[in-house]
CSV table of C-alpha atoms in Angstrom, one decimal:
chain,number,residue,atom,x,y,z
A,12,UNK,CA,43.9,6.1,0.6
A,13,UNK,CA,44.8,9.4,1.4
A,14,UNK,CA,48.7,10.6,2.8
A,15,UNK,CA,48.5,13.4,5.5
A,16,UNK,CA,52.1,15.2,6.2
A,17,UNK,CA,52.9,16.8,9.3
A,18,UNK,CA,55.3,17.9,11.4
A,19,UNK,CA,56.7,17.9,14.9
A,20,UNK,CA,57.8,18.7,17.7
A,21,UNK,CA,54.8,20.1,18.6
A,22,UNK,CA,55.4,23.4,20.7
A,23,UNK,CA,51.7,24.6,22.3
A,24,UNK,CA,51.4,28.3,23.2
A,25,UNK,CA,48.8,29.3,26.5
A,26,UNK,CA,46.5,30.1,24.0
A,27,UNK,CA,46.0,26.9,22.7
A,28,UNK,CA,47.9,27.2,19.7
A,29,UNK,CA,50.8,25.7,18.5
A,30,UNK,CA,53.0,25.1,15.7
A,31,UNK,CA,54.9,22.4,14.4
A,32,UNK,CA,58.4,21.6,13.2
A,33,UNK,CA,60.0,17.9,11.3
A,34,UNK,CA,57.9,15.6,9.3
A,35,UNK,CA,55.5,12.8,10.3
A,36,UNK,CA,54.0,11.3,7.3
A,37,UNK,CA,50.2,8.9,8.2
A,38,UNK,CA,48.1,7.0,6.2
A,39,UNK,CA,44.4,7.6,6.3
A,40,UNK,CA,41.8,5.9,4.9
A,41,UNK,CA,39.4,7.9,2.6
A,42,UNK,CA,36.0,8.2,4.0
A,43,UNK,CA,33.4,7.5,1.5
A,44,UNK,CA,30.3,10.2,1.0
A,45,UNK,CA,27.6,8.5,3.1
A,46,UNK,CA,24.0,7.7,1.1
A,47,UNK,CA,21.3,10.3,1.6
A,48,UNK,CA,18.7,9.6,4.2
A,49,UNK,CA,15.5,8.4,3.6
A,50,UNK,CA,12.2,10.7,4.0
A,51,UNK,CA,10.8,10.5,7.3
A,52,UNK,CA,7.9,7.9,7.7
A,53,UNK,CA,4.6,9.6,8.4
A,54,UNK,CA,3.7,10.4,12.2
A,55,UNK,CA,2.2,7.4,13.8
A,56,UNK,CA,2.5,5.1,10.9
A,57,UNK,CA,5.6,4.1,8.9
A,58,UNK,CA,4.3,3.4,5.1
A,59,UNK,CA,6.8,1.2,4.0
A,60,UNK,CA,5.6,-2.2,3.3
A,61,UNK,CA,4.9,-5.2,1.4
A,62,UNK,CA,2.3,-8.2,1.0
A,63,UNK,CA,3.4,-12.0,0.5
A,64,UNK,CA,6.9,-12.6,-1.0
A,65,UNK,CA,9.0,-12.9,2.4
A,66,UNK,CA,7.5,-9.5,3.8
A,67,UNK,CA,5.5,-11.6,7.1
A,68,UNK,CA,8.8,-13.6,8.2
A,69,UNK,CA,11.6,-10.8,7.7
A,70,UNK,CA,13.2,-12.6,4.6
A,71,UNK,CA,12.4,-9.8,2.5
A,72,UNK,CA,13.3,-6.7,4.8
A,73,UNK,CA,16.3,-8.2,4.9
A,74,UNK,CA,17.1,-7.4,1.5
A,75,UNK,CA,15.9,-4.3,1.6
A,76,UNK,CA,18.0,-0.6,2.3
A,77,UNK,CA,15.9,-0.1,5.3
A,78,UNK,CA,16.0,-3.7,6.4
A,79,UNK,CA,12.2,-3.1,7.3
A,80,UNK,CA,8.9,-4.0,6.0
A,81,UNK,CA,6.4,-1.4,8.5
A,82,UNK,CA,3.2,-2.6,7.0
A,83,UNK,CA,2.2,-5.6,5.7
A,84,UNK,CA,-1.1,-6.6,3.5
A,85,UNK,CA,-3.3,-9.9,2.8
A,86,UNK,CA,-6.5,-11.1,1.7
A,87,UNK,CA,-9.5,-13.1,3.2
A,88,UNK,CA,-12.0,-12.3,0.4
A,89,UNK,CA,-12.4,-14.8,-2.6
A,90,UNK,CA,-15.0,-16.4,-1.4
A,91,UNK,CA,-17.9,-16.4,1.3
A,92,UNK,CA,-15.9,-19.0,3.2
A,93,UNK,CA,-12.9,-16.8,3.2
A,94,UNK,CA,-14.7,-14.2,4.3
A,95,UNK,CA,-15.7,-16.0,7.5
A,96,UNK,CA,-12.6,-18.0,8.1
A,97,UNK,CA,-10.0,-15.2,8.4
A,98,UNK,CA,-7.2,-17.9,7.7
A,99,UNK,CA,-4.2,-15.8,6.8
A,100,UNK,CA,-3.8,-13.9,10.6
A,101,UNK,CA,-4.8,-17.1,12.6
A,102,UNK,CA,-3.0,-19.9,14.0
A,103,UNK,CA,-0.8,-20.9,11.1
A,104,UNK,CA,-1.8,-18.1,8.4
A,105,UNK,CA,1.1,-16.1,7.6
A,106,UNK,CA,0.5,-13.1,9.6
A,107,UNK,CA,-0.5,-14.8,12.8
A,108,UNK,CA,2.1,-13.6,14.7
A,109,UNK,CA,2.5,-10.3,13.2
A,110,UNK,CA,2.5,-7.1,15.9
A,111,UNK,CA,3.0,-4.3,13.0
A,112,UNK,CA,-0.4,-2.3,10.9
A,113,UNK,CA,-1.6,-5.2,8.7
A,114,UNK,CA,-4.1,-4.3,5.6
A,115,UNK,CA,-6.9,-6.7,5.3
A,116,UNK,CA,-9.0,-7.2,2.0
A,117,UNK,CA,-12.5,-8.9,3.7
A,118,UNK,CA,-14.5,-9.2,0.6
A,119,UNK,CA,-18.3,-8.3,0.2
A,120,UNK,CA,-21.0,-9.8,-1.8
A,121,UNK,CA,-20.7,-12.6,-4.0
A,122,UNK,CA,-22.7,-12.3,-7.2
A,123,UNK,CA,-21.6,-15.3,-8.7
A,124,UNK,CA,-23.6,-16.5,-5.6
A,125,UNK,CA,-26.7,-14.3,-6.8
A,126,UNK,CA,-26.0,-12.0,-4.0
A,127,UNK,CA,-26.7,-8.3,-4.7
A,128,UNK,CA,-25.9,-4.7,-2.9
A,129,UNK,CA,-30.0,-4.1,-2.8
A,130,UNK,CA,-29.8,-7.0,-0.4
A,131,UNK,CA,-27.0,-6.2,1.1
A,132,UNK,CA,-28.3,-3.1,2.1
A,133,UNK,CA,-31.1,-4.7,3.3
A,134,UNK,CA,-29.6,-6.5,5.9
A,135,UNK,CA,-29.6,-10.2,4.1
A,136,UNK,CA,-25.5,-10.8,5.0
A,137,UNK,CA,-25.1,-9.1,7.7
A,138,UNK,CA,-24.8,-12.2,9.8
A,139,UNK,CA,-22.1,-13.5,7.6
A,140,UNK,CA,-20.4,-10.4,8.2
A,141,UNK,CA,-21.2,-10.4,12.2
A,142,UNK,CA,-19.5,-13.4,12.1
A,143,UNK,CA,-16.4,-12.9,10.0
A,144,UNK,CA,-15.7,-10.1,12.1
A,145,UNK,CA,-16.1,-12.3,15.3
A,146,UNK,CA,-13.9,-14.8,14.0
A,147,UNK,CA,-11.4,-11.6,12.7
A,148,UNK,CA,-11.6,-10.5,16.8
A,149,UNK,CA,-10.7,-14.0,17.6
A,150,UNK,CA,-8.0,-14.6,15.5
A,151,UNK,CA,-6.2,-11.2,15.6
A,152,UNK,CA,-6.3,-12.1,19.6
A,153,UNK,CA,-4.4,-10.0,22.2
A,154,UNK,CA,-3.0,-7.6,19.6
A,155,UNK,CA,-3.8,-4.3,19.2
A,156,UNK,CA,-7.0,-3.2,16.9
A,157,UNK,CA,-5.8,-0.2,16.4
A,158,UNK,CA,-2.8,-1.8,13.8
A,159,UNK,CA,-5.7,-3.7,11.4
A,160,UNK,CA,-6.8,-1.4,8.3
A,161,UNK,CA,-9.5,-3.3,6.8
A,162,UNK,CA,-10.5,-3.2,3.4
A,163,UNK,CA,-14.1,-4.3,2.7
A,164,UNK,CA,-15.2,-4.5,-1.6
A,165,UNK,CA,-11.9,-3.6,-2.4
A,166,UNK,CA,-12.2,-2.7,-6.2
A,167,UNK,CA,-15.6,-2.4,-6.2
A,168,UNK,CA,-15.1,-0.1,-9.2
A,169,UNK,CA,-13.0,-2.4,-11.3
A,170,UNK,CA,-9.8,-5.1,-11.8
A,171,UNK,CA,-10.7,-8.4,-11.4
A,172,UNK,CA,-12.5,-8.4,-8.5
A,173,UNK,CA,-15.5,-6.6,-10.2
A,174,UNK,CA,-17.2,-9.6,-11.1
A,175,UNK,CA,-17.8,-10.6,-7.7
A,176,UNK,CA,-19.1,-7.1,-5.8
A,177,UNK,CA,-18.7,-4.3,-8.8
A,178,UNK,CA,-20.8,-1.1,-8.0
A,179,UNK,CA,-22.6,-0.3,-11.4
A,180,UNK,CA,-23.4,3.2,-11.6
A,181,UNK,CA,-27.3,1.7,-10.8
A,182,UNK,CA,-26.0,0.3,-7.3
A,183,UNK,CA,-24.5,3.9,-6.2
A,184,UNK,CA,-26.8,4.1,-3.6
A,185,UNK,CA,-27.3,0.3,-1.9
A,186,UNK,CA,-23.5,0.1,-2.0
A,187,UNK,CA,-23.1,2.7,0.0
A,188,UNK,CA,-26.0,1.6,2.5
A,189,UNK,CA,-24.6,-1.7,2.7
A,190,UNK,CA,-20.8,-0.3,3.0
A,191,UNK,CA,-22.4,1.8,5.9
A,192,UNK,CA,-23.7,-1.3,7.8
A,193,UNK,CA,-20.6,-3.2,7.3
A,194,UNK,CA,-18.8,0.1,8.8
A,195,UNK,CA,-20.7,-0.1,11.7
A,196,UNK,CA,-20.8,-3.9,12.4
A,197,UNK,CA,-16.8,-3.1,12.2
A,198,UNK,CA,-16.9,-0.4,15.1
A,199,UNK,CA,-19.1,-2.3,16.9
A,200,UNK,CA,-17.0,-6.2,16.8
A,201,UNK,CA,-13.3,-4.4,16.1
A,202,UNK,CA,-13.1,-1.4,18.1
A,203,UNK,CA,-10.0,0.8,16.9
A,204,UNK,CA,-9.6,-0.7,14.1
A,205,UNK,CA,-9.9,1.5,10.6
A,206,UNK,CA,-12.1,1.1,7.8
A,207,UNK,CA,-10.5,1.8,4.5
A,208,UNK,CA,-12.9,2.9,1.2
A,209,UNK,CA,-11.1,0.8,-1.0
A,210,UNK,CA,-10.6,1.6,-4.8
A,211,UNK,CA,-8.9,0.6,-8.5
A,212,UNK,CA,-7.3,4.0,-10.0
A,213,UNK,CA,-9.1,2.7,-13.5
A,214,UNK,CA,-12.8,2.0,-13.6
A,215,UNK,CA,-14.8,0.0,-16.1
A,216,UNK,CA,-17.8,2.5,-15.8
A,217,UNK,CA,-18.2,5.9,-16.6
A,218,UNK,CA,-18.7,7.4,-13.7
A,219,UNK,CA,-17.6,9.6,-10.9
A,220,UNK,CA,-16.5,7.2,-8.2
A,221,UNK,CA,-16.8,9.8,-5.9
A,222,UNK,CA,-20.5,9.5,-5.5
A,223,UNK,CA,-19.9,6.1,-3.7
A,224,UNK,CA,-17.7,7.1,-1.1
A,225,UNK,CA,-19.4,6.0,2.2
A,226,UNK,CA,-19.9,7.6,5.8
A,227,UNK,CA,-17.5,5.7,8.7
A,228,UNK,CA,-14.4,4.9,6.6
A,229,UNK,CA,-11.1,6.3,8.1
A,230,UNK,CA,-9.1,6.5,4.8
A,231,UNK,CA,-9.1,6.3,1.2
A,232,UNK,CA,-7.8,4.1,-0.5
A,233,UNK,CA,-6.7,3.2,-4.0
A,234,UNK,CA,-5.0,0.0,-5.6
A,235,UNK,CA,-2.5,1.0,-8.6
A,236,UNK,CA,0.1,-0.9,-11.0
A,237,UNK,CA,2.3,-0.1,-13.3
A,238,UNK,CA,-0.1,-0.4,-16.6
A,239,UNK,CA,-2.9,1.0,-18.8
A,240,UNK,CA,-0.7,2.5,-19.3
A,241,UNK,CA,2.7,1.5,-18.5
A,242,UNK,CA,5.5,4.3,-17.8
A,243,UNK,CA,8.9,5.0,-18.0
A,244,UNK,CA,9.7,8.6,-17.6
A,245,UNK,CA,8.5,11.7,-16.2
A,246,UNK,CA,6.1,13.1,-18.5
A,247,UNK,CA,4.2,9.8,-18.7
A,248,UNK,CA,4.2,9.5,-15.0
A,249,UNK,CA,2.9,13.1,-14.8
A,250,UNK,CA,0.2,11.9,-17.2
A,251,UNK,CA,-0.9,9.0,-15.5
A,252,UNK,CA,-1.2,10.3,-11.9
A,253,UNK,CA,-2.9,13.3,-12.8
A,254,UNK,CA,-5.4,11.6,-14.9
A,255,UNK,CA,-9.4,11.8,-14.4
A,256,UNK,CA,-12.5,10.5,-16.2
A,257,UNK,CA,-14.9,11.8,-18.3
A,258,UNK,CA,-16.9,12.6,-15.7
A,259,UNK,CA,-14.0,14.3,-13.6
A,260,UNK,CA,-13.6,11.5,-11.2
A,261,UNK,CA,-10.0,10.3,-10.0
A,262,UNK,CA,-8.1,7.4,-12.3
A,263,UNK,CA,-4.7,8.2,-11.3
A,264,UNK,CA,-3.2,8.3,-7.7
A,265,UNK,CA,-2.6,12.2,-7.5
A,266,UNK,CA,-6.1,12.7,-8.1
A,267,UNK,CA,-6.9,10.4,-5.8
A,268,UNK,CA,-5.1,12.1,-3.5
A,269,UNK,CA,-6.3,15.7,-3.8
A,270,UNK,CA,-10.0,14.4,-3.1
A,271,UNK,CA,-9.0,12.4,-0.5
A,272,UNK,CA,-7.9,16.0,1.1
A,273,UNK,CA,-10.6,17.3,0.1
A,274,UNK,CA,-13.1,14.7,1.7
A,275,UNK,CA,-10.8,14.9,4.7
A,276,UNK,CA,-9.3,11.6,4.9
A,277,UNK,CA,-5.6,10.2,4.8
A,278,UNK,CA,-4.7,8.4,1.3
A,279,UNK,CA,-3.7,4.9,2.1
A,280,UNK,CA,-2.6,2.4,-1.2
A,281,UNK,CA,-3.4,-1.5,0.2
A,282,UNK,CA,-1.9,-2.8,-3.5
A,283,UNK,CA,1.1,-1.1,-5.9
A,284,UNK,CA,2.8,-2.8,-8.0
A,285,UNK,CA,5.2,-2.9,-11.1
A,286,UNK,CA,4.0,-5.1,-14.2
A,287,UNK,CA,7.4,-6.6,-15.3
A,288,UNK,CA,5.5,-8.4,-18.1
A,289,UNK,CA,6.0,-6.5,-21.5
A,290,UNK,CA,3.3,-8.8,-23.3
A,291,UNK,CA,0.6,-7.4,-20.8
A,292,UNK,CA,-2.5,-5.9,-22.5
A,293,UNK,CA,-1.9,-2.5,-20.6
A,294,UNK,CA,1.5,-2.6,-21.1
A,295,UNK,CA,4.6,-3.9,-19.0
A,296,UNK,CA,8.7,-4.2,-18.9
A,297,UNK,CA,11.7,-3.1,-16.3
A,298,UNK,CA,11.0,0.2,-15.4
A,299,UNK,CA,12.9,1.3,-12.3
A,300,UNK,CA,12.2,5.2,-13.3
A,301,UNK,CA,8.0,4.2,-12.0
A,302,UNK,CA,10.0,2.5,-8.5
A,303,UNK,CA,11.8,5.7,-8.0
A,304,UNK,CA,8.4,7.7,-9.0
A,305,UNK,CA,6.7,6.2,-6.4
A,306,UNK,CA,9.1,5.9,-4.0
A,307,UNK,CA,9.8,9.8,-4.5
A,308,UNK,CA,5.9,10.4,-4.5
A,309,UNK,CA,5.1,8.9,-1.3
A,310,UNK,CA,7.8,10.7,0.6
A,311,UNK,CA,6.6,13.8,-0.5
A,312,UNK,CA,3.1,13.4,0.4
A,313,UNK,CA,3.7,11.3,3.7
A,314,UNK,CA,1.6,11.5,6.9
A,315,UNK,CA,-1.0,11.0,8.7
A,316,UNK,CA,-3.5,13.8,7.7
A,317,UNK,CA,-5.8,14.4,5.1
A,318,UNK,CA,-4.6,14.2,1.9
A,319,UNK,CA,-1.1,12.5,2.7
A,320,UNK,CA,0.1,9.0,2.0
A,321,UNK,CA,-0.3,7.3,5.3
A,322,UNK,CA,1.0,3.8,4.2
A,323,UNK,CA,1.5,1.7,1.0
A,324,UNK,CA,1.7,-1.9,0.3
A,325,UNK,CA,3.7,-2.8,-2.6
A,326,UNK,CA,2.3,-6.3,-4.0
A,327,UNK,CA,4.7,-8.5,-3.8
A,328,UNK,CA,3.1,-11.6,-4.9
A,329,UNK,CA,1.9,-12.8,-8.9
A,330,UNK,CA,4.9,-13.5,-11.1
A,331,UNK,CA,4.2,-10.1,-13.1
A,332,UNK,CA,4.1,-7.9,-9.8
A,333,UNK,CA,7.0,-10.2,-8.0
A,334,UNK,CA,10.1,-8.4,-7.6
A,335,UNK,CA,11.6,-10.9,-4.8
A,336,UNK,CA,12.6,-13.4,-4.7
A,337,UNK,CA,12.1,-14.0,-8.3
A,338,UNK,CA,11.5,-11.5,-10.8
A,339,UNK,CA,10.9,-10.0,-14.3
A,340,UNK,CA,12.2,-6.9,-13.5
A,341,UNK,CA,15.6,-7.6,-12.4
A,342,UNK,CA,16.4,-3.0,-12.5
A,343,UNK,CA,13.0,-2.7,-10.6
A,344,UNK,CA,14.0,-4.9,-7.9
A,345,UNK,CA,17.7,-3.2,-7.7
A,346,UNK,CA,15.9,-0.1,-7.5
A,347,UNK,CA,13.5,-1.1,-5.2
A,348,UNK,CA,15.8,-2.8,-2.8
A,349,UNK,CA,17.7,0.4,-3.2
A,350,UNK,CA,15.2,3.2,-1.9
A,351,UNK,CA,13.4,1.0,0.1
């Protein structure tokens, strides 16, 4: 509390002056500094967002500095059967009544199926994926196309998901062929909508993922966590997003970035995530230092054009990744729910 002395009478001269004699003594509250503002969201698209974990129903934005979640993100892609039903924005799905840009994983092949990209190039699914994109039209209803970014063989080039539609370096070319048709079965059924070239920032080949990158998509994405390796400070966060592979293709989400300029296309990151678990084999623990890294990253690079961080879903969903409402990385979450 702060005491402000003054006097009076208060004599006032033509000139709008005055001067003041006698004493009246005030109280007055002291105002604290205010917090800094956030960085402005991109043009067109806020990038702020979250998948699972309270971020469809509002339970999590209200947690959160911002009180928002601007884009969510979900998956219909384990199986063939998920692929076609399109559960999680239909009646009774989580984000069936959700109006804001939505990321949607759709799968691809299924090789545990004995499906393979030299078929899929050929043409032998594309009835599947006719009608998983129908039923996608269906379900997303009256809202507009224009919010769905859809994500088809997300990870192609590692994670866990490589087992089921993994592009070996032998598949280059019917992975992109088949990627093309599914493009263009997307324009065609989902008009407006975006199709996202959908990545890991690690590979399990040695090869320049840049090769694979198909004709039709509207951004590029990548997926990244906080592991192989895990970071806590600046100059291992400098390492990691710089970092290429042998062959000179992007690992880390920097690199990612500067080709996605270069190819022309906005970056967009449908999965990030901290790994609170420090048994992981890549490495894990509390480190709000990577939150603040990537919350500071983002901001710099936001927008709309190429090369700049159009949105990014933080994944908010396996007990390692969680950071509400429970988590292992109690400083993350602060953090988190801090600049976000």
């Amino acid at each position: 509390m702060a005491r402000i002395e003054f006097t009076g009478p208060v004599d006032v001269a033509s000139d709008g002056t005055f001067t003041v004699s006698g004493r009246v003594v005030a109280d007055v509250p002291d105002v604290p500094n205010p917090p800094p503002p956030l960085p402005p969201a991109p043009s067109g698209l806020p990038w702020l967002g979250a998948s699972e974990g309270g971020a469809h129903d509002g339970t999590l934005a209200a947690q959160l500095a911002s009180r928002t979640v601007a884009v969510g993100g979900t998956w219909c892609d384990a199986t063939p059967e998920d692929q076609l039903a399109m559960y999680s924005i239909g009646p009774g799905g989580k984000w069936a009544t959700w109006t804001k840009p939505l990321d949607v994983a759709v799968g691809a092949i299924f090789k545990g199926r004995g499906e393979t990209w030299a078929r899929a190039a050929d043409g032998a699914y594309e009835s599947r994926w006719r009608q998983a994109l129908t039923t996608m039209r269906t379900r997303w209803g009256a809202r507009d196309k224009s919010l769905l970014w859809v994500s088809f063989a997300r990870e192609f080039n590692g994670g866990s998901w490589q087992q089921l539609w993994g592009a070996s370096p032998s598949e280059v070319g019917a992975y992109k062929v088949a990627h093309e048709r599914w493009n263009a079965l997307q324009a065609e059924i989902m008009p407006g909508s975006h199709a996202v070239w959908s990545l890991n920032d690690g590979t399990g080949w040695a090869y320049d993922v840049r090769r694979y990158r198909p004709a039709g998509v509207k951004a590029w994405g990548v997926d990244t966590y906080n592991s192989w390796p895990h970071v806590t400070n600046a100059a291992q966060w400098q390492a990691k997003i710089l970092s290429r592979d042998s062959q000179g293709g992007p690992r880390g989400i920097e690199a990612h970035r500067l080709d996605a300029e270069q190819a022309g296309l906005p970056l967009v990151i449908p999965e990030w995530g901290q790994n609170g678990d420090p048994q992981a084999p890549g490495g894990g623990g509390d480190s709000p230092y990577y939150i603040a890294a990537m919350r500071d990253w983002m901001g710099e690079h936001a927008g709309s054009g190429p090369g700049q961080v159009l949105y990014a879903v933080y994944f908010n969903t396996w007990a390692i990744h969680q950071l509400w409402p429970q988590t292992m990385a109690p400083k993350s979450w602060a953090r988190y729910r801090e600049l976000f």
